[in-house]
Short mmCIF file of C-alpha atoms and ligand atoms in Angstrom, two decimals:
data_model
loop_
_atom_site.label_atom_id
_atom_site.label_comp_id
_atom_site.label_asym_id
_atom_site.label_seq_id
_atom_site.Cartn_x
_atom_site.Cartn_y
_atom_site.Cartn_z
CA MET A 183 0.00 0.00 0.00
CA GLN A 184 1.33 3.40 -1.00
CA GLY A 185 2.09 5.94 1.66
CA VAL A 186 2.60 3.48 4.53
CA GLU A 187 6.30 4.30 4.89
CA ALA A 188 5.58 8.03 5.02
CA ARG A 189 2.87 7.47 7.63
CA LEU A 190 5.18 5.35 9.79
CA GLU A 191 7.85 8.06 9.58
CA LYS A 192 5.34 10.63 10.84
CA VAL A 193 4.35 8.36 13.73
CA ARG A 194 8.01 7.89 14.61
CA GLY A 195 8.54 11.64 14.64
CA LEU A 196 5.64 12.00 17.08
CA LEU A 197 7.04 9.19 19.27
CA ARG A 198 10.34 11.07 19.48
CA ASP A 199 8.50 14.29 20.41
CA LYS A 200 6.57 12.52 23.15
CA GLY A 201 9.59 10.63 24.41
CA ILE A 202 8.01 7.17 24.18
CA ASP A 203 9.76 4.15 22.66
CA ALA A 204 6.77 2.58 20.91
CA ILE A 205 3.00 2.51 20.57
CA LEU A 206 0.39 -0.18 20.27
CA VAL A 207 -2.29 0.48 17.64
CA MET A 208 -5.47 -1.57 18.08
CA GLN A 209 -8.28 0.65 16.77
CA PRO A 210 -9.29 -0.93 13.43
CA GLU A 211 -9.18 2.18 11.22
CA ASN A 212 -5.91 3.34 12.76
CA ARG A 213 -4.48 -0.12 12.21
CA ARG A 214 -5.57 -0.21 8.59
CA TYR A 215 -4.31 3.34 7.95
CA LEU A 216 -0.81 2.58 9.21
CA SER A 217 -0.38 -0.94 7.86
CA GLY A 218 -2.89 -1.65 5.08
CA PHE A 219 -4.10 -4.71 7.05
CA THR A 220 -7.87 -5.18 6.80
CA GLY A 221 -8.37 -8.22 9.05
CA SER A 222 -10.62 -8.02 12.09
CA ASN A 223 -7.99 -8.99 14.65
CA GLY A 224 -4.53 -7.56 14.98
CA VAL A 225 -2.29 -5.25 16.97
CA LEU A 226 0.46 -3.04 15.59
CA LEU A 227 3.55 -2.33 17.63
CA ILE A 228 5.55 0.54 16.14
CA SER A 229 8.88 1.70 17.48
CA ALA A 230 11.68 3.83 16.03
CA GLU A 231 13.21 0.75 14.40
CA ASP A 232 10.46 -1.83 14.11
CA ALA A 233 6.96 -2.29 12.80
CA ILE A 234 5.33 -5.50 14.02
CA LEU A 235 1.83 -6.78 13.25
CA ILE A 236 0.60 -9.35 15.75
CA THR A 237 -2.37 -11.39 14.58
CA ASP A 238 -3.74 -14.92 14.80
CA PHE A 239 -3.41 -17.88 12.44
CA ARG A 240 -6.56 -16.94 10.49
CA TYR A 241 -4.92 -13.76 9.23
CA THR A 242 -1.19 -14.48 9.01
CA GLU A 243 -1.10 -14.91 5.25
CA GLN A 244 -3.45 -11.99 4.59
CA ALA A 245 -1.38 -9.79 6.89
CA GLN A 246 1.84 -10.60 5.05
CA GLU A 247 0.18 -9.74 1.78
CA GLU A 248 -1.57 -6.54 2.88
CA ALA A 249 1.09 -5.15 5.21
CA PRO A 250 4.46 -5.71 3.56
CA GLY A 251 6.01 -2.96 5.68
CA PHE A 252 5.35 -4.97 8.85
CA LYS A 253 6.92 -8.05 10.35
CA VAL A 254 3.98 -10.37 10.98
CA THR A 255 4.00 -12.29 14.27
CA GLU A 256 1.47 -15.04 14.84
CA CYS A 257 -0.11 -15.06 18.26
CA ASP A 258 -0.81 -18.53 19.66
CA GLN A 259 -1.32 -17.49 23.27
CA LYS A 260 -3.09 -14.61 25.01
CA ILE A 261 -2.50 -11.44 23.00
CA SER A 262 -1.18 -9.65 26.11
CA GLU A 263 1.51 -12.34 26.45
CA THR A 264 2.62 -12.01 22.83
CA ILE A 265 2.74 -8.21 23.14
CA ALA A 266 4.86 -8.60 26.27
CA ASP A 267 7.20 -11.05 24.51
CA VAL A 268 7.65 -8.69 21.57
CA ALA A 269 8.19 -5.64 23.81
CA ARG A 270 10.77 -7.53 25.84
CA SER A 271 12.63 -8.77 22.75
CA LEU A 272 12.84 -5.20 21.40
CA ASP A 273 13.92 -3.79 24.77
CA ILE A 274 11.01 -1.34 24.87
CA ARG A 275 10.89 0.73 28.06
CA SER A 276 7.81 2.84 27.39
CA LEU A 277 4.80 1.75 25.36
CA GLY A 278 1.77 3.86 24.48
CA PHE A 279 -1.79 2.55 24.20
CA GLU A 280 -4.91 4.18 22.71
CA SER A 281 -6.63 5.41 25.86
CA ASP A 282 -9.87 6.10 23.97
CA PHE A 283 -10.08 2.57 22.56
CA VAL A 284 -8.47 0.02 24.89
CA THR A 285 -11.08 -1.46 27.20
CA TYR A 286 -10.82 -1.65 30.96
CA ARG A 287 -10.39 -5.39 30.73
CA GLN A 288 -7.67 -5.20 28.04
CA HIS A 289 -5.88 -2.55 30.05
CA ALA A 290 -5.89 -4.72 33.16
CA ALA A 291 -4.49 -7.71 31.27
CA LEU A 292 -1.85 -5.68 29.47
CA SER A 293 -0.71 -3.77 32.57
CA GLU A 294 -0.16 -7.04 34.35
CA LYS A 295 1.98 -8.56 31.59
CA LEU A 296 3.80 -5.31 30.82
CA SER A 297 4.75 -4.43 34.38
CA PHE A 298 8.41 -4.30 33.30
CA LEU A 299 7.80 -1.14 31.24
CA ASP A 300 5.94 2.19 31.38
CA PHE A 301 2.51 1.60 29.89
CA VAL A 302 1.31 5.08 28.96
CA PRO A 303 -1.99 6.38 27.55
CA TYR A 304 -2.08 8.38 24.33
CA GLU A 305 -4.83 9.55 22.03
CA GLY A 306 -5.18 11.32 18.74
CA ILE A 307 -1.75 10.49 17.27
CA VAL A 308 -3.03 8.41 14.37
CA GLU A 309 -6.38 10.23 14.16
CA GLY A 310 -4.44 13.47 13.76
CA LEU A 311 -2.58 12.06 10.77
CA ARG A 312 -5.77 10.56 9.33
CA MET A 313 -7.43 13.98 9.22
CA VAL A 314 -5.27 15.08 6.28
CA LYS A 315 -5.81 12.87 3.26
CA ASP A 316 -3.22 12.20 0.57
CA GLU A 317 -4.01 12.01 -3.16
CA ASP A 318 -4.75 8.28 -3.06
CA GLU A 319 -7.18 8.68 -0.20
CA LEU A 320 -8.95 11.58 -1.91
CA ALA A 321 -9.31 9.44 -5.02
CA MET A 322 -10.95 6.63 -3.01
CA ILE A 323 -13.37 9.06 -1.39
CA ALA A 324 -14.21 10.51 -4.80
CA GLN A 325 -15.00 6.99 -6.04
CA ALA A 326 -17.20 6.30 -3.02
CA CYS A 327 -19.08 9.56 -3.64
CA ASP A 328 -19.52 8.77 -7.35
CA LEU A 329 -21.16 5.49 -6.34
CA GLY A 330 -23.50 7.42 -4.04
CA ASP A 331 -24.41 9.87 -6.81
CA SER A 332 -25.09 6.99 -9.16
CA ALA A 333 -27.35 5.26 -6.62
CA PHE A 334 -29.27 8.47 -5.95
CA SER A 335 -29.91 9.12 -9.62
CA HIS A 336 -31.01 5.48 -10.01
CA ILE A 337 -33.43 5.64 -7.09
CA LEU A 338 -35.27 8.66 -8.51
CA GLY A 339 -36.62 6.31 -11.17
CA VAL A 340 -37.73 3.79 -8.55
CA ILE A 341 -39.36 6.00 -5.92
CA ARG A 342 -43.14 6.29 -6.12
CA PRO A 343 -45.95 6.57 -3.58
CA GLY A 344 -46.52 3.22 -1.86
CA ILE A 345 -42.93 1.94 -1.92
CA SER A 346 -41.52 1.36 1.57
CA GLU A 347 -38.52 3.12 3.09
CA LEU A 348 -36.84 -0.27 3.48
CA ASP A 349 -37.32 -1.10 -0.19
CA VAL A 350 -35.73 2.23 -1.14
CA ALA A 351 -32.81 1.60 1.22
CA ILE A 352 -32.22 -1.93 -0.09
CA GLU A 353 -32.36 -0.74 -3.70
CA LEU A 354 -29.80 1.99 -2.94
CA GLU A 355 -27.47 -0.48 -1.23
CA TRP A 356 -27.87 -3.03 -4.02
CA HIS A 357 -27.07 -0.42 -6.64
CA MET A 358 -23.92 0.79 -4.85
CA ARG A 359 -22.63 -2.75 -4.39
CA LYS A 360 -23.49 -3.77 -7.91
CA LYS A 361 -21.53 -0.78 -9.24
CA GLY A 362 -18.41 -1.69 -7.29
CA ALA A 363 -18.77 -0.57 -3.67
CA GLU A 364 -17.22 -3.03 -1.23
CA GLY A 365 -20.09 -2.24 1.11
CA ILE A 366 -21.98 0.63 2.61
CA ALA A 367 -20.37 3.21 4.88
CA PHE A 368 -23.41 3.10 7.23
CA ASP A 369 -26.99 1.84 7.15
CA VAL A 370 -28.80 3.84 4.49
CA ILE A 371 -31.18 6.36 6.04
CA VAL A 372 -34.56 6.71 4.35
CA ALA A 373 -36.94 8.68 6.55
CA SER A 374 -40.26 9.93 5.21
CA GLY A 375 -43.15 12.04 6.42
CA ALA A 376 -43.08 12.67 10.16
CA ARG A 377 -40.16 10.23 10.40
CA SER A 378 -38.01 12.62 8.35
CA ALA A 379 -37.85 14.81 11.45
CA LEU A 380 -35.69 12.09 13.05
CA PRO A 381 -32.15 13.13 12.00
CA HIS A 382 -30.97 9.50 12.00
CA GLY A 383 -34.22 7.73 11.21
CA ARG A 384 -33.47 4.18 10.14
CA ALA A 385 -35.42 2.96 7.12
CA SER A 386 -38.64 1.33 8.26
CA GLY A 387 -41.57 -0.49 6.73
CA LYS A 388 -43.41 2.83 6.34
CA LYS A 389 -44.60 3.47 2.81
CA LEU A 390 -43.87 6.76 1.06
CA GLU A 391 -46.99 8.88 0.75
CA THR A 392 -47.91 11.92 -1.29
CA GLY A 393 -46.92 15.03 0.65
CA ASP A 394 -43.95 13.38 2.42
CA PHE A 395 -40.53 14.87 2.72
CA VAL A 396 -38.09 11.98 2.23
CA VAL A 397 -34.59 12.33 3.68
CA ILE A 398 -32.13 9.96 1.99
CA ASP A 399 -28.66 9.75 3.57
CA LEU A 400 -26.28 7.28 1.97
CA GLY A 401 -22.62 6.41 1.57
CA ALA A 402 -20.72 3.74 -0.29
CA ARG A 403 -17.45 2.29 0.94
CA PHE A 404 -14.62 2.00 -1.55
CA ASN A 405 -11.24 0.48 -0.57
CA GLY A 406 -12.10 1.25 3.03
CA TYR A 407 -13.01 4.89 2.38
CA CYS A 408 -16.51 6.26 2.97
CA GLY A 409 -18.83 8.48 1.02
CA ASP A 410 -21.59 10.47 2.74
CA MET A 411 -24.37 12.45 1.10
CA THR A 412 -27.93 13.47 1.95
CA ARG A 413 -30.71 14.70 -0.32
CA THR A 414 -34.30 15.47 0.61
CA ILE A 415 -37.10 15.10 -1.91
CA VAL A 416 -40.87 15.53 -1.84
CA ILE A 417 -43.44 12.94 -2.89
CA GLY A 418 -45.93 14.80 -5.07
CA ARG A 419 -46.05 18.59 -5.29
CA ALA A 420 -44.26 20.48 -2.52
CA THR A 421 -46.38 22.85 -0.43
CA ASP A 422 -45.29 26.47 -0.06
CA GLU A 423 -44.22 25.65 3.50
CA GLN A 424 -42.08 22.70 2.36
CA ARG A 425 -40.55 24.84 -0.38
CA ARG A 426 -39.74 27.59 2.13
CA ILE A 427 -38.07 25.25 4.66
CA TYR A 428 -36.12 23.53 1.89
CA GLY A 429 -34.96 26.93 0.62
CA ILE A 430 -33.66 27.94 4.06
CA VAL A 431 -31.66 24.73 4.43
CA LEU A 432 -30.27 24.98 0.90
CA ASP A 433 -29.28 28.61 1.41
CA ALA A 434 -27.51 27.71 4.68
CA GLN A 435 -25.79 24.76 3.02
CA VAL A 436 -24.54 26.74 0.03
CA ALA A 437 -23.33 29.58 2.30
CA ALA A 438 -21.46 27.08 4.50
CA LEU A 439 -19.86 25.42 1.45
CA ALA A 440 -18.60 28.83 0.36
CA ALA A 441 -17.20 29.38 3.85
CA VAL A 442 -15.09 26.20 3.98
CA ALA A 443 -11.46 27.29 3.63
CA PRO A 444 -8.04 26.56 5.09
CA GLY A 445 -7.28 28.56 8.21
CA LYS A 446 -10.87 28.56 9.45
CA LYS A 447 -11.99 26.73 12.54
CA GLY A 448 -14.78 24.16 12.30
CA SER A 449 -16.86 26.36 14.60
CA GLU A 450 -16.60 29.32 12.19
CA VAL A 451 -18.00 27.33 9.29
CA ASP A 452 -20.71 25.87 11.52
CA ALA A 453 -21.73 29.39 12.54
CA VAL A 454 -22.31 30.46 8.93
CA ALA A 455 -25.06 27.86 8.44
CA ARG A 456 -26.37 28.12 11.99
CA ASP A 457 -26.77 31.90 11.79
CA ARG A 458 -28.74 31.67 8.54
CA ILE A 459 -31.11 29.09 10.01
CA ALA A 460 -31.44 31.06 13.26
CA ARG A 461 -32.21 34.24 11.32
CA GLU A 462 -35.29 32.50 9.91
CA GLY A 463 -36.39 31.45 13.39
CA TYR A 464 -35.38 27.78 13.28
CA ALA A 465 -32.33 27.75 15.58
CA SER A 466 -33.82 25.06 17.82
CA ALA A 467 -34.77 22.89 14.82
CA PHE A 468 -31.09 22.43 13.82
CA GLY A 469 -29.90 20.37 16.76
CA HIS A 470 -26.72 18.78 15.42
CA GLY A 471 -23.31 19.91 14.21
CA LEU A 472 -22.91 21.14 10.64
CA GLY A 473 -20.53 18.37 9.63
CA HIS A 474 -17.81 15.88 10.42
CA GLY A 475 -14.63 14.48 8.98
CA VAL A 476 -14.96 11.43 6.72
CA GLY A 477 -12.29 8.92 5.73
CA LEU A 478 -11.79 5.30 6.77
CA ALA A 479 -14.49 6.08 9.36
CA VAL A 480 -17.70 7.82 8.40
CA HIS A 481 -17.48 10.03 11.47
CA GLU A 482 -14.02 11.26 12.33
CA GLU A 483 -12.13 14.47 13.00
CA PRO A 484 -12.40 17.33 12.32
CA ARG A 485 -15.90 18.37 13.42
CA LEU A 486 -17.77 21.35 12.06
CA SER A 487 -19.79 22.22 15.17
CA PRO A 488 -20.12 25.04 17.69
CA SER A 489 -17.25 23.43 19.62
CA GLY A 490 -15.15 22.47 16.56
CA ASP A 491 -11.75 23.97 17.37
CA VAL A 492 -9.66 22.23 14.70
CA VAL A 493 -8.30 24.67 12.13
CA LEU A 494 -9.11 23.39 8.65
CA GLY A 495 -6.25 22.65 6.28
CA PRO A 496 -5.82 21.34 2.74
CA GLY A 497 -6.56 17.64 2.40
CA MET A 498 -9.14 17.50 5.19
CA VAL A 499 -12.45 15.98 4.14
CA VAL A 500 -15.63 17.18 5.82
CA SER A 501 -19.37 16.91 5.33
CA VAL A 502 -21.54 20.03 5.21
CA GLU A 503 -25.03 19.03 6.29
CA PRO A 504 -27.37 21.55 7.86
CA GLY A 505 -30.95 20.49 8.56
CA ILE A 506 -34.26 21.69 9.91
CA TYR A 507 -36.40 19.13 11.71
CA LEU A 508 -40.02 19.96 12.55
CA PRO A 509 -42.18 17.31 14.24
CA GLU A 510 -45.34 18.26 12.28
CA LEU A 511 -43.87 19.00 8.87
CA GLY A 512 -40.92 16.59 8.79
CA GLY A 513 -37.28 17.26 8.19
CA VAL A 514 -34.95 18.55 5.50
CA ARG A 515 -31.23 17.87 5.39
CA ILE A 516 -28.85 18.54 2.52
CA GLU A 517 -25.35 17.10 2.77
CA ASP A 518 -22.31 17.30 0.54
CA LEU A 519 -18.86 15.91 1.14
CA VAL A 520 -15.94 18.23 0.35
CA ALA A 521 -12.16 18.33 0.48
CA VAL A 522 -10.49 21.45 1.81
CA THR A 523 -8.15 22.85 -0.87
CA GLY A 524 -5.52 25.61 -0.87
CA ASP A 525 -8.13 28.34 -1.10
CA GLY A 526 -11.58 26.85 -0.44
CA CYS A 527 -13.01 23.42 -1.05
CA SER A 528 -13.85 21.01 -3.84
CA VAL A 529 -17.11 19.10 -3.70
CA PHE A 530 -17.15 15.30 -4.16
CA THR A 531 -20.93 14.84 -4.31
CA HIS A 532 -22.70 16.13 -7.40
CA SER A 533 -26.36 15.11 -7.11
CA ASP A 534 -28.87 17.85 -7.90
CA LYS A 535 -29.89 20.08 -4.99
CA THR A 536 -32.89 21.80 -6.51
CA LEU A 537 -36.03 20.47 -4.80
CA ILE A 538 -37.01 17.23 -6.51
CA GLU A 539 -40.74 16.39 -6.60
CA ILE A 540 -41.76 12.87 -7.55
ZN1 ZN B 732 -24.85 11.52 5.88
ZN1 ZN B 733 -22.66 12.99 7.49
#
C-alpha cells in the first residue's frame, strides 16, 4: 500500500517528540491506515526501528500480503503475552496505548503482563494524521461519492408513492454494491413524512406517501473509504411551507460550502449555516453539528460544530449538512462531502440540490 512508509515516519517523529519508545495500535481504522491490514484482529507495535503486526493464524497470510512494511507475528497465546514477549525482545521501556479505545479489561491484562515497562496512555496520534488525506485517499473518497451519486440518480426512477422506506434503502445499497462498492459506509437512512424529522431515522416499513418529505442519507465504501451524502425530496407537489423550509436549508448549506477554507476553525463554518437558520427562526430545529470528517471512518475528526476547534487545512475531508427538523412537517437535510483545498473546497458529491418532486 502506497504511503505506509511516510505514515510510519510521521508516527516515529511523534514518538520522538513525546519521548516514548513505541505505541500499540489496536483501533481498526488506525491499524488499517498505518499498515494496510484489513483483518478483524490484529495489533500493531511501532517503534523507532520496528513495525510488528501481531495477529492470529486466520490472518497471518493476509497480513503478510496486505502489510508488507510490517513483520507479521502469529499469536498462539493470550494477546497480552505475545505483546509482552515482543516488547521484551525489542527492549522497549515505554509503550503507548490508545486510551480512547483500549477497554478496561484489556488494560488490566496488558498492565499485568507489561509491568516491566511504562505503559502510557495516548490519544489522537493516528487520528491526527488521518485527518489530512493524501491524493490516493482523496481518489478513493471521490470513487465512493460517485457510487453514491449513481445510486441516488437510479433511485429517482424507482421511488413512487406506496414503496416502503426499506425497499428504497435496499435498492440503494444493491445499486452501490453492484456498481463496485465493497459495502456501505453506514446503514442507508430513508426517513419519510413525520419520520423525516428524526435526524438518523433508520429505514422502516413505512410506505412513502404523497406530501412526504423523504430524507435519503447514503454512503458507499470504496477500498475502506466512505462516502456520505444526503438529499431530501418531496413525494408529489411540494407545499409552499415545504418549499420555504427547503430553501432555508439549501441557502444555509450553500453559504457554509462557500465558507469552507483553510485557516478557518470548524466552529466558524458551523456558525455560517447556523446563523442563517437562526435568522429564519429555526435555531432550535437544527440540533446537530454542521458536519464531520470522513475517511476510513464515516465520522471522524475534524468536526464542524459550535465546539469544533480544529483549524481546517488542505486535504481535510468534511461533510456540510445543515438540517431543519419539525415534528409536524418533517425534516430537511442537505449534505455534501468536500475536500479542503488551498483556497476553499472542492465538492465530491454532485447530485442535484434543486427540490425534486416525484
Ligand atoms: Zn450523511
Ligand atoms: Zn454525514
